[in-house]
N, CA, C and O atoms as a DFTB+ gen file, in Angstrom:
512 C
 N C O
     1  1     -51.211      25.092    -217.330
     2  2     -51.884      24.860    -216.704
     3  2     -53.855      24.373    -216.733
     4  3     -54.546      24.824    -217.647
     5  1     -54.220      23.845    -216.104
     6  2     -55.354      23.856    -216.830
     7  2     -56.409      24.488    -215.241
     8  3     -55.992      24.788    -214.122
     9  1     -57.834      24.495    -215.790
    10  2     -58.561      24.649    -213.883
    11  2     -58.721      24.038    -213.712
    12  3     -59.937      24.139    -213.880
    13  1     -58.557      22.918    -213.348
    14  2     -58.968      21.691    -212.627
    15  2     -57.299      21.928    -211.602
    16  3     -57.286      22.483    -210.503
    17  1     -56.606      21.615    -211.987
    18  2     -55.280      21.972    -211.471
    19  2     -54.787      23.056    -210.467
    20  3     -53.938      22.945    -209.582
    21  1     -55.748      24.432    -210.934
    22  2     -55.741      25.218    -210.521
    23  2     -56.169      25.357    -208.971
    24  3     -55.589      25.752    -207.960
    25  1     -57.752      24.731    -209.317
    26  2     -58.601      24.373    -208.415
    27  2     -57.971      23.559    -207.048
    28  3     -58.221      23.863    -205.881
    29  1     -57.029      22.372    -207.535
    30  2     -56.657      21.131    -206.327
    31  2     -55.691      21.854    -205.687
    32  3     -55.490      21.625    -204.494
    33  1     -54.877      22.922    -206.427
    34  2     -53.580      23.722    -205.882
    35  2     -54.468      24.693    -204.811
    36  3     -54.134      24.649    -203.627
    37  1     -55.295      25.335    -205.105
    38  2     -56.063      26.451    -203.999
    39  2     -56.405      25.437    -202.432
    40  3     -56.056      25.613    -201.264
    41  1     -57.215      24.393    -203.083
    42  2     -57.897      23.505    -201.833
    43  2     -56.734      23.108    -200.779
    44  3     -56.847      23.473    -199.609
    45  1     -55.476      22.261    -201.261
    46  2     -54.623      21.926    -200.487
    47  2     -53.609      22.984    -200.095
    48  3     -52.954      23.805    -200.739
    49  1     -53.693      22.727    -199.038
    50  2     -52.777      23.824    -198.007
    51  2     -51.231      23.235    -198.793
    52  3     -50.772      22.141    -199.121
    53  1     -50.632      25.206    -198.869
    54  2     -49.244      24.851    -199.474
    55  2     -48.026      23.611    -198.236
    56  3     -48.090      23.657    -197.007
    57  1     -47.307      22.898    -198.832
    58  2     -46.515      21.642    -197.934
    59  2     -45.522      22.891    -196.986
    60  3     -45.212      23.809    -197.745
    61  1     -45.133      23.042    -195.943
    62  2     -44.191      23.577    -195.147
    63  2     -43.777      22.762    -194.978
    64  3     -44.357      21.739    -194.616
    65  1     -42.059      22.953    -195.266
    66  2     -41.681      21.334    -194.325
    67  2     -40.520      21.969    -193.724
    68  3     -39.869      22.922    -194.151
    69  1     -40.335      21.157    -192.462
    70  2     -38.907      22.033    -191.677
    71  2     -37.804      20.978    -191.575
    72  3     -38.117      19.787    -191.572
    73  1     -36.223      21.454    -191.472
    74  2     -35.741      20.082    -191.594
    75  2     -35.541      19.605    -190.853
    76  3     -34.877      18.574    -190.961
    77  1     -36.106      20.169    -189.319
    78  2     -35.691      19.183    -187.971
    79  2     -36.813      18.346    -187.728
    80  3     -36.928      17.553    -186.793
    81  1     -37.876      18.644    -188.900
    82  2     -39.175      17.734    -188.328
    83  2     -39.466      16.980    -189.627
    84  3     -40.359      16.135    -189.574
    85  1     -38.711      17.211    -191.001
    86  2     -38.805      16.560    -191.625
    87  2     -37.820      15.303    -192.140
    88  3     -37.942      14.753    -193.234
    89  1     -36.722      14.930    -191.027
    90  2     -36.420      13.972    -190.774
    91  2     -36.744      12.987    -190.205
    92  3     -36.337      11.910    -190.639
    93  1     -37.547      13.032    -189.095
    94  2     -38.207      12.334    -188.461
    95  2     -39.363      11.743    -188.584
    96  3     -39.762      10.711    -188.045
    97  1     -39.955      12.541    -189.420
    98  2     -41.137      12.188    -190.144
    99  2     -41.272      11.167    -191.113
   100  3     -42.209      10.380    -190.977
   101  1     -40.381      11.025    -192.212
   102  2     -39.882      10.241    -192.776
   103  2     -39.409       8.843    -192.062
   104  3     -38.651       8.898    -191.094
   105  1     -39.918       7.483    -192.612
   106  2     -39.335       7.136    -192.242
   107  2     -38.794       5.553    -193.048
   108  3     -39.714       4.969    -193.620
   109  1     -37.532       4.928    -193.109
   110  2     -36.734       4.541    -193.772
   111  2     -36.815       2.717    -193.804
   112  3     -36.978       2.063    -192.774
   113  1     -36.701       2.239    -194.866
   114  2     -36.459       0.495    -194.387
   115  2     -36.246       0.567    -193.194
   116  3     -37.189       0.633    -192.406
   117  1     -35.161       0.571    -192.848
   118  2     -33.985       0.069    -191.750
   119  2     -35.187       0.567    -190.295
   120  3     -35.248      -0.017    -189.213
   121  1     -35.900       1.607    -190.662
   122  2     -36.740       1.763    -189.148
   123  2     -37.753       1.066    -189.411
   124  3     -37.979       0.290    -188.483
   125  1     -38.760       0.942    -190.579
   126  2     -39.973      -0.265    -190.543
   127  2     -39.591      -1.642    -190.191
   128  3     -40.373      -2.460    -189.705
   129  1     -38.241      -1.879    -190.484
   130  2     -37.678      -3.531    -190.027
   131  2     -37.494      -3.542    -188.071
   132  3     -37.845      -4.253    -187.130
   133  1     -36.879      -2.526    -188.255
   134  2     -36.644      -2.595    -186.768
   135  2     -38.341      -2.613    -185.255
   136  3     -38.516      -3.110    -184.143
   137  1     -38.969      -1.938    -186.013
   138  2     -40.137      -1.947    -185.747
   139  2     -40.902      -3.582    -185.713
   140  3     -41.836      -3.904    -184.978
   141  1     -40.272      -4.374    -186.626
   142  2     -41.217      -5.608    -186.788
   143  2     -40.069      -6.251    -186.198
   144  3     -40.437      -7.416    -186.048
   145  1     -39.421      -6.194    -185.969
   146  2     -39.240      -7.459    -184.887
   147  2     -39.158      -7.263    -183.540
   148  3     -38.195      -7.887    -183.093
   149  1     -39.853      -6.563    -182.566
   150  2     -40.166      -6.168    -181.400
   151  2     -41.640      -7.170    -180.823
   152  3     -41.930      -7.828    -179.823
   153  1     -42.556      -6.638    -182.684
   154  2     -43.996      -7.178    -183.106
   155  2     -43.715      -8.589    -182.871
   156  3     -44.306      -9.305    -182.063
   157  1     -42.674      -8.955    -183.717
   158  2     -42.779     -10.822    -184.238
   159  2     -42.429     -11.111    -181.962
   160  3     -43.188     -11.753    -181.236
   161  1     -41.359     -10.520    -181.581
   162  2     -41.304     -11.163    -180.141
   163  2     -42.555     -10.814    -179.308
   164  3     -42.729     -11.297    -178.189
   165  1     -43.120     -10.256    -179.686
   166  2     -43.796     -10.080    -178.848
   167  2     -45.288     -10.984    -178.712
   168  3     -45.916     -11.493    -177.784
   169  1     -45.484     -10.839    -180.487
   170  2     -46.484     -12.328    -180.558
   171  2     -46.317     -13.378    -180.374
   172  3     -47.250     -14.074    -179.972
   173  1     -44.585     -14.105    -180.679
   174  2     -44.383     -15.115    -180.235
   175  2     -44.501     -15.650    -178.375
   176  3     -45.014     -16.638    -177.849
   177  1     -43.781     -14.489    -177.828
   178  2     -44.513     -14.368    -176.503
   179  2     -45.891     -15.002    -175.822
   180  3     -46.163     -16.002    -175.158
   181  1     -46.859     -13.456    -176.550
   182  2     -48.090     -14.328    -176.572
   183  2     -48.803     -15.824    -176.601
   184  3     -49.583     -16.370    -175.820
   185  1     -48.201     -16.242    -177.828
   186  2     -48.247     -17.196    -178.074
   187  2     -48.223     -18.351    -177.121
   188  3     -49.162     -19.095    -176.839
   189  1     -46.409     -18.393    -176.456
   190  2     -45.782     -19.269    -175.632
   191  2     -47.015     -19.054    -174.312
   192  3     -47.576     -20.040    -173.834
   193  1     -47.238     -18.007    -173.960
   194  2     -47.898     -18.228    -172.959
   195  2     -49.426     -18.565    -172.708
   196  3     -49.721     -19.161    -171.672
   197  1     -50.327     -18.236    -173.539
   198  2     -51.018     -18.509    -174.158
   199  2     -51.210     -20.006    -174.308
   200  3     -52.400     -20.305    -174.400
   201  1     -50.524     -20.840    -174.348
   202  2     -50.222     -22.038    -174.807
   203  2     -50.044     -23.123    -173.492
   204  3     -50.281     -24.331    -173.468
   205  1     -49.367     -21.926    -172.052
   206  2     -49.028     -23.086    -170.762
   207  2     -50.188     -22.663    -170.281
   208  3     -50.663     -23.472    -169.484
   209  1     -50.773     -21.799    -170.435
   210  2     -52.341     -21.178    -169.694
   211  2     -53.420     -21.942    -169.939
   212  3     -53.995     -22.560    -169.044
   213  1     -53.894     -21.964    -171.565
   214  2     -55.347     -22.276    -171.557
   215  2     -55.312     -24.039    -172.161
   216  3     -56.128     -24.036    -173.083
   217  1     -54.862     -25.151    -172.057
   218  2     -54.543     -26.099    -172.381
   219  2     -53.950     -26.863    -171.141
   220  3     -52.814     -26.699    -170.699
   221  1     -55.109     -27.912    -170.546
   222  2     -54.330     -28.758    -169.516
   223  2     -53.675     -29.856    -169.793
   224  3     -53.936     -30.347    -170.891
   225  1     -53.105     -30.255    -169.309
   226  2     -51.657     -31.733    -169.198
   227  2     -52.812     -32.926    -169.851
   228  3     -54.005     -33.148    -169.646
   229  1     -51.940     -33.427    -170.580
   230  2     -52.904     -34.777    -170.690
   231  2     -52.821     -35.589    -168.923
   232  3     -52.024     -35.200    -168.070
   233  1     -53.702     -36.597    -168.729
   234  2     -53.994     -37.439    -167.530
   235  2     -52.335     -38.036    -167.472
   236  3     -51.894     -38.834    -168.299
   237  1     -51.618     -37.528    -166.435
   238  2     -50.377     -39.263    -166.424
   239  2     -50.499     -40.213    -165.417
   240  3     -49.552     -40.694    -164.794
   241  1     -52.366     -40.635    -165.175
   242  2     -52.670     -42.227    -164.863
   243  2     -53.369     -43.013    -166.315
   244  3     -54.537     -42.778    -166.625
   245  1     -52.693     -43.745    -166.948
   246  2     -53.810     -44.811    -167.478
   247  2     -55.055     -45.082    -167.464
   248  3     -55.537     -45.727    -166.532
   249  1     -55.810     -44.629    -168.514
   250  2     -57.092     -44.931    -168.133
   251  2     -57.542     -46.690    -168.089
   252  3     -58.727     -46.883    -167.817
   253  1     -57.161     -47.245    -168.199
   254  2     -57.148     -48.679    -167.689
   255  2     -57.123     -48.712    -166.344
   256  3     -57.886     -49.642    -166.081
   257  1     -56.684     -48.236    -165.239
   258  2     -56.421     -47.800    -163.853
   259  2     -57.324     -47.061    -163.217
   260  3     -57.434     -47.152    -161.994
   261  1     -58.121     -46.200    -163.971
   262  2     -59.041     -45.207    -163.443
   263  2     -60.182     -45.818    -162.843
   264  3     -60.426     -45.588    -161.659
   265  1     -61.235     -46.907    -163.827
   266  2     -61.886     -47.595    -163.208
   267  2     -61.883     -48.316    -162.170
   268  3     -62.969     -48.355    -161.592
   269  1     -61.068     -48.894    -161.728
   270  2     -59.949     -49.438    -160.694
   271  2     -60.142     -48.855    -159.451
   272  3     -60.817     -49.122    -158.457
   273  1     -59.240     -47.844    -159.832
   274  2     -59.806     -46.649    -158.600
   275  2     -61.039     -46.221    -158.100
   276  3     -61.227     -45.852    -156.940
   277  1     -61.949     -46.278    -159.063
   278  2     -63.362     -45.398    -158.779
   279  2     -63.908     -46.799    -157.956
   280  3     -64.625     -46.607    -156.975
   281  1     -63.678     -47.768    -158.225
   282  2     -64.555     -49.032    -158.116
   283  2     -63.792     -49.019    -156.684
   284  3     -64.656     -48.960    -155.809
   285  1     -62.932     -49.041    -156.315
   286  2     -62.455     -49.539    -154.743
   287  2     -63.018     -48.525    -153.848
   288  3     -63.749     -48.596    -152.860
   289  1     -62.293     -47.263    -154.678
   290  2     -63.052     -46.135    -153.305
   291  2     -64.613     -46.340    -153.349
   292  3     -64.947     -45.804    -152.292
   293  1     -65.633     -46.744    -153.876
   294  2     -66.784     -46.718    -153.761
   295  2     -66.984     -47.716    -152.863
   296  3     -67.805     -47.425    -151.993
   297  1     -66.361     -49.114    -152.766
   298  2     -66.161     -50.050    -151.849
   299  2     -66.147     -49.604    -150.163
   300  3     -66.916     -49.942    -149.263
   301  1     -64.881     -48.661    -150.141
   302  2     -64.445     -48.052    -149.300
   303  2     -65.435     -47.722    -148.698
   304  3     -65.558     -47.959    -147.496
   305  1     -66.365     -47.093    -149.424
   306  2     -66.847     -45.509    -148.633
   307  2     -68.998     -46.438    -148.652
   308  3     -70.104     -45.900    -148.609
   309  1     -68.597     -47.809    -148.727
   310  2     -69.959     -48.755    -148.538
   311  2     -70.297     -48.963    -147.335
   312  3     -71.488     -48.974    -147.025
   313  1     -69.224     -49.185    -146.349
   314  2     -69.932     -48.890    -144.367
   315  2     -70.154     -47.122    -144.436
   316  3     -71.145     -46.732    -143.818
   317  1     -69.525     -46.310    -144.958
   318  2     -69.786     -44.995    -144.206
   319  2     -71.623     -44.627    -144.648
   320  3     -72.484     -43.960    -144.075
   321  1     -71.618     -45.467    -145.973
   322  2     -73.524     -44.784    -146.827
   323  2     -74.151     -45.876    -146.395
   324  3     -75.282     -45.922    -146.880
   325  1     -73.843     -47.040    -145.492
   326  2     -74.836     -48.096    -144.892
   327  2     -75.506     -47.023    -143.687
   328  3     -76.702     -46.811    -143.891
   329  1     -74.976     -46.369    -142.560
   330  2     -74.997     -45.419    -141.620
   331  2     -75.058     -44.075    -142.094
   332  3     -75.117     -43.268    -141.166
   333  1     -75.060     -43.757    -142.812
   334  2     -75.990     -42.155    -143.539
   335  2     -77.666     -42.453    -142.797
   336  3     -78.353     -43.458    -142.979
   337  1     -77.966     -41.417    -142.067
   338  2     -79.369     -40.809    -141.569
   339  2     -80.053     -40.412    -142.720
   340  3     -79.693     -39.380    -143.287
   341  1     -81.094     -41.151    -143.203
   342  2     -82.057     -40.532    -144.015
   343  2     -83.315     -39.757    -143.675
   344  3     -84.435     -40.022    -143.239
   345  1     -82.541     -38.521    -144.123
   346  2     -83.907     -37.561    -143.622
   347  2     -84.327     -36.944    -144.666
   348  3     -83.610     -36.433    -145.527
   349  1     -85.955     -36.970    -144.626
   350  2     -85.953     -35.126    -145.638
   351  2     -85.842     -33.730    -144.853
   352  3     -86.179     -33.351    -143.731
   353  1     -85.116     -33.050    -146.133
   354  2     -84.695     -32.229    -145.616
   355  2     -86.020     -31.368    -146.888
   356  3     -86.532     -31.684    -147.962
   357  1     -86.104     -29.981    -145.771
   358  2     -86.821     -28.436    -146.960
   359  2     -86.460     -28.801    -148.120
   360  3     -85.759     -29.812    -148.058
   361  1     -86.566     -28.565    -148.770
   362  2     -86.162     -27.520    -150.133
   363  2     -86.618     -26.409    -150.502
   364  3     -87.556     -26.517    -151.292
   365  1     -86.273     -25.210    -150.196
   366  2     -86.969     -23.913    -150.512
   367  2     -87.110     -23.649    -151.986
   368  3     -87.836     -22.747    -152.403
   369  1     -86.628     -24.196    -152.529
   370  2     -86.991     -23.503    -154.262
   371  2     -87.139     -24.329    -154.829
   372  3     -86.531     -24.522    -155.882
   373  1     -88.243     -25.346    -154.202
   374  2     -89.381     -26.588    -155.529
   375  2     -89.912     -25.707    -156.060
   376  3     -90.450     -26.237    -157.032
   377  1     -90.237     -24.176    -156.082
   378  2     -91.356     -24.016    -157.052
   379  2     -92.340     -23.476    -156.017
   380  3     -92.959     -22.527    -156.498
   381  1     -92.779     -23.817    -154.475
   382  2     -93.652     -23.080    -153.985
   383  2     -93.403     -21.908    -153.154
   384  3     -92.283     -21.704    -152.685
   385  1     -94.671     -20.903    -152.887
   386  2     -93.888     -20.141    -152.029
   387  2     -94.491     -20.358    -150.550
   388  3     -95.576     -20.861    -150.256
   389  1     -93.295     -19.741    -149.529
   390  2     -92.988     -20.487    -148.431
   391  2     -93.082     -19.009    -147.512
   392  3     -92.584     -17.948    -147.890
   393  1     -93.497     -19.117    -146.806
   394  2     -93.329     -17.846    -145.526
   395  2     -92.382     -17.047    -145.363
   396  3     -92.258     -15.827    -145.258
   397  1     -91.249     -18.588    -145.356
   398  2     -89.593     -17.658    -145.266
   399  2     -88.901     -16.681    -146.859
   400  3     -88.035     -15.848    -147.124
   401  1     -89.889     -17.420    -147.492
   402  2     -88.717     -16.600    -148.993
   403  2     -89.978     -15.363    -149.042
   404  3     -89.555     -14.435    -149.730
   405  1     -91.314     -15.091    -148.548
   406  2     -91.782     -13.825    -148.850
   407  2     -91.618     -13.177    -148.252
   408  3     -91.491     -12.024    -148.666
   409  1     -91.471     -13.555    -146.431
   410  2     -90.649     -12.774    -145.974
   411  2     -88.998     -12.190    -146.230
   412  3     -88.515     -11.134    -145.822
   413  1     -88.577     -12.888    -146.756
   414  2     -87.154     -12.588    -147.153
   415  2     -87.279     -11.477    -148.098
   416  3     -86.624     -10.455    -147.899
   417  1     -88.284     -11.610    -149.402
   418  2     -88.304     -10.890    -150.533
   419  2     -88.641      -9.354    -149.577
   420  3     -88.039      -8.299    -149.776
   421  1     -89.793      -9.564    -148.480
   422  2     -89.911      -7.721    -148.295
   423  2     -88.867      -7.844    -146.919
   424  3     -88.790      -6.797    -146.276
   425  1     -88.439      -8.460    -146.644
   426  2     -87.445      -8.105    -145.356
   427  2     -85.901      -7.557    -146.717
   428  3     -85.311      -6.509    -146.458
   429  1     -85.497      -8.307    -147.904
   430  2     -84.305      -7.856    -148.548
   431  2     -84.843      -6.256    -149.803
   432  3     -83.982      -5.550    -150.327
   433  1     -86.324      -6.042    -150.011
   434  2     -86.514      -5.163    -150.822
   435  2     -86.755      -3.995    -149.840
   436  3     -86.109      -3.019    -150.220
   437  1     -87.542      -3.716    -148.568
   438  2     -87.593      -2.780    -147.514
   439  2     -86.132      -2.066    -147.332
   440  3     -85.879      -0.863    -147.272
   441  1     -85.302      -3.123    -147.268
   442  2     -83.898      -3.404    -146.463
   443  2     -83.803      -1.769    -147.613
   444  3     -84.184      -0.614    -147.420
   445  1     -83.021      -2.533    -148.925
   446  2     -82.214      -2.091    -150.147
   447  2     -82.936      -0.662    -150.455
   448  3     -82.403       0.447    -150.444
   449  1     -84.500      -1.040    -150.774
   450  2     -84.901       0.937    -150.036
   451  2     -84.850       2.015    -149.510
   452  3     -84.940       3.167    -149.934
   453  1     -84.673       1.502    -148.389
   454  2     -84.354       2.397    -147.087
   455  2     -82.538       2.651    -147.434
   456  3     -82.050       3.778    -147.349
   457  1     -81.942       1.775    -147.710
   458  2     -81.074       2.268    -148.165
   459  2     -80.427       3.068    -148.946
   460  3     -79.366       3.647    -148.713
   461  1     -81.232       3.105    -150.107
   462  2     -80.995       3.910    -151.442
   463  2     -81.964       5.600    -151.014
   464  3     -81.941       6.655    -151.648
   465  1     -82.704       5.269    -149.763
   466  2     -83.256       6.655    -149.669
   467  2     -82.155       7.526    -148.655
   468  3     -81.960       8.733    -148.801
   469  1     -81.467       6.675    -147.586
   470  2     -80.658       7.604    -147.162
   471  2     -79.305       8.001    -147.742
   472  3     -78.505       8.889    -147.447
   473  1     -79.320       7.112    -148.600
   474  2     -77.969       7.580    -149.689
   475  2     -78.476       8.923    -150.899
   476  3     -77.622       9.683    -151.356
   477  1     -79.746       9.019    -151.233
   478  2     -79.545       9.692    -151.576
   479  2     -79.822      11.213    -151.022
   480  3     -79.363      12.203    -151.591
   481  1     -80.545      11.266    -149.964
   482  2     -80.591      12.530    -148.819
   483  2     -78.899      12.282    -148.329
   484  3     -78.612      13.354    -147.795
   485  1     -78.033      11.646    -148.284
   486  2     -77.140      12.132    -148.091
   487  2     -76.042      13.008    -149.185
   488  3     -75.262      13.960    -149.202
   489  1     -76.600      11.956    -150.026
   490  2     -75.230      12.765    -151.321
   491  2     -76.718      13.710    -151.966
   492  3     -76.748      13.440    -153.167
   493  1     -77.585      14.413    -151.721
   494  2     -77.887      15.376    -152.580
   495  2     -78.223      16.328    -151.660
   496  3     -77.920      17.503    -151.868
   497  1     -78.857      15.962    -150.583
   498  2     -79.167      16.935    -149.658
   499  2     -77.984      17.757    -148.928
   500  3     -77.603      18.911    -149.123
   501  1     -77.560      16.833    -148.078
   502  2     -75.965      17.415    -147.558
   503  2     -75.215      17.311    -148.579
   504  3     -74.129      16.854    -148.224
   505  1     -75.247      17.469    -149.447
   506  2     -74.168      17.735    -150.979
   507  2     -72.602      17.142    -150.395
   508  3     -71.687      17.961    -150.490
   509  1     -72.324      16.043    -149.921
   510  2     -71.382      15.286    -149.371
   511  2     -70.491      15.160    -150.992
   512  3     -69.448      14.512    -151.074
């Protein structure tokens, strides 16, 4: 025996085998094959499930009918569009500061600050 072999033998602990556990730890090719079949079946099931969820079926109406249908709907809606009120609506998010937006900012920030402070007091000082 060489010195290197003696050092390797000391570094590796002695293998102690128990007859009861040695049968469980060894895997035969039949055991490996029996684990492979459920994995393949699970993968196939996942592929089928994703196919039915991920893809939308093709439209059932031919494309030549769709523009005619849209034109007919637009023509039917013309009388309603003619009688629609033409009002100018205020749009708050156009970029300028409004009093409503400024007031809302202070109400929301002060409200959440009060909720946070009360929660802090309840959880730390009362030790709930």
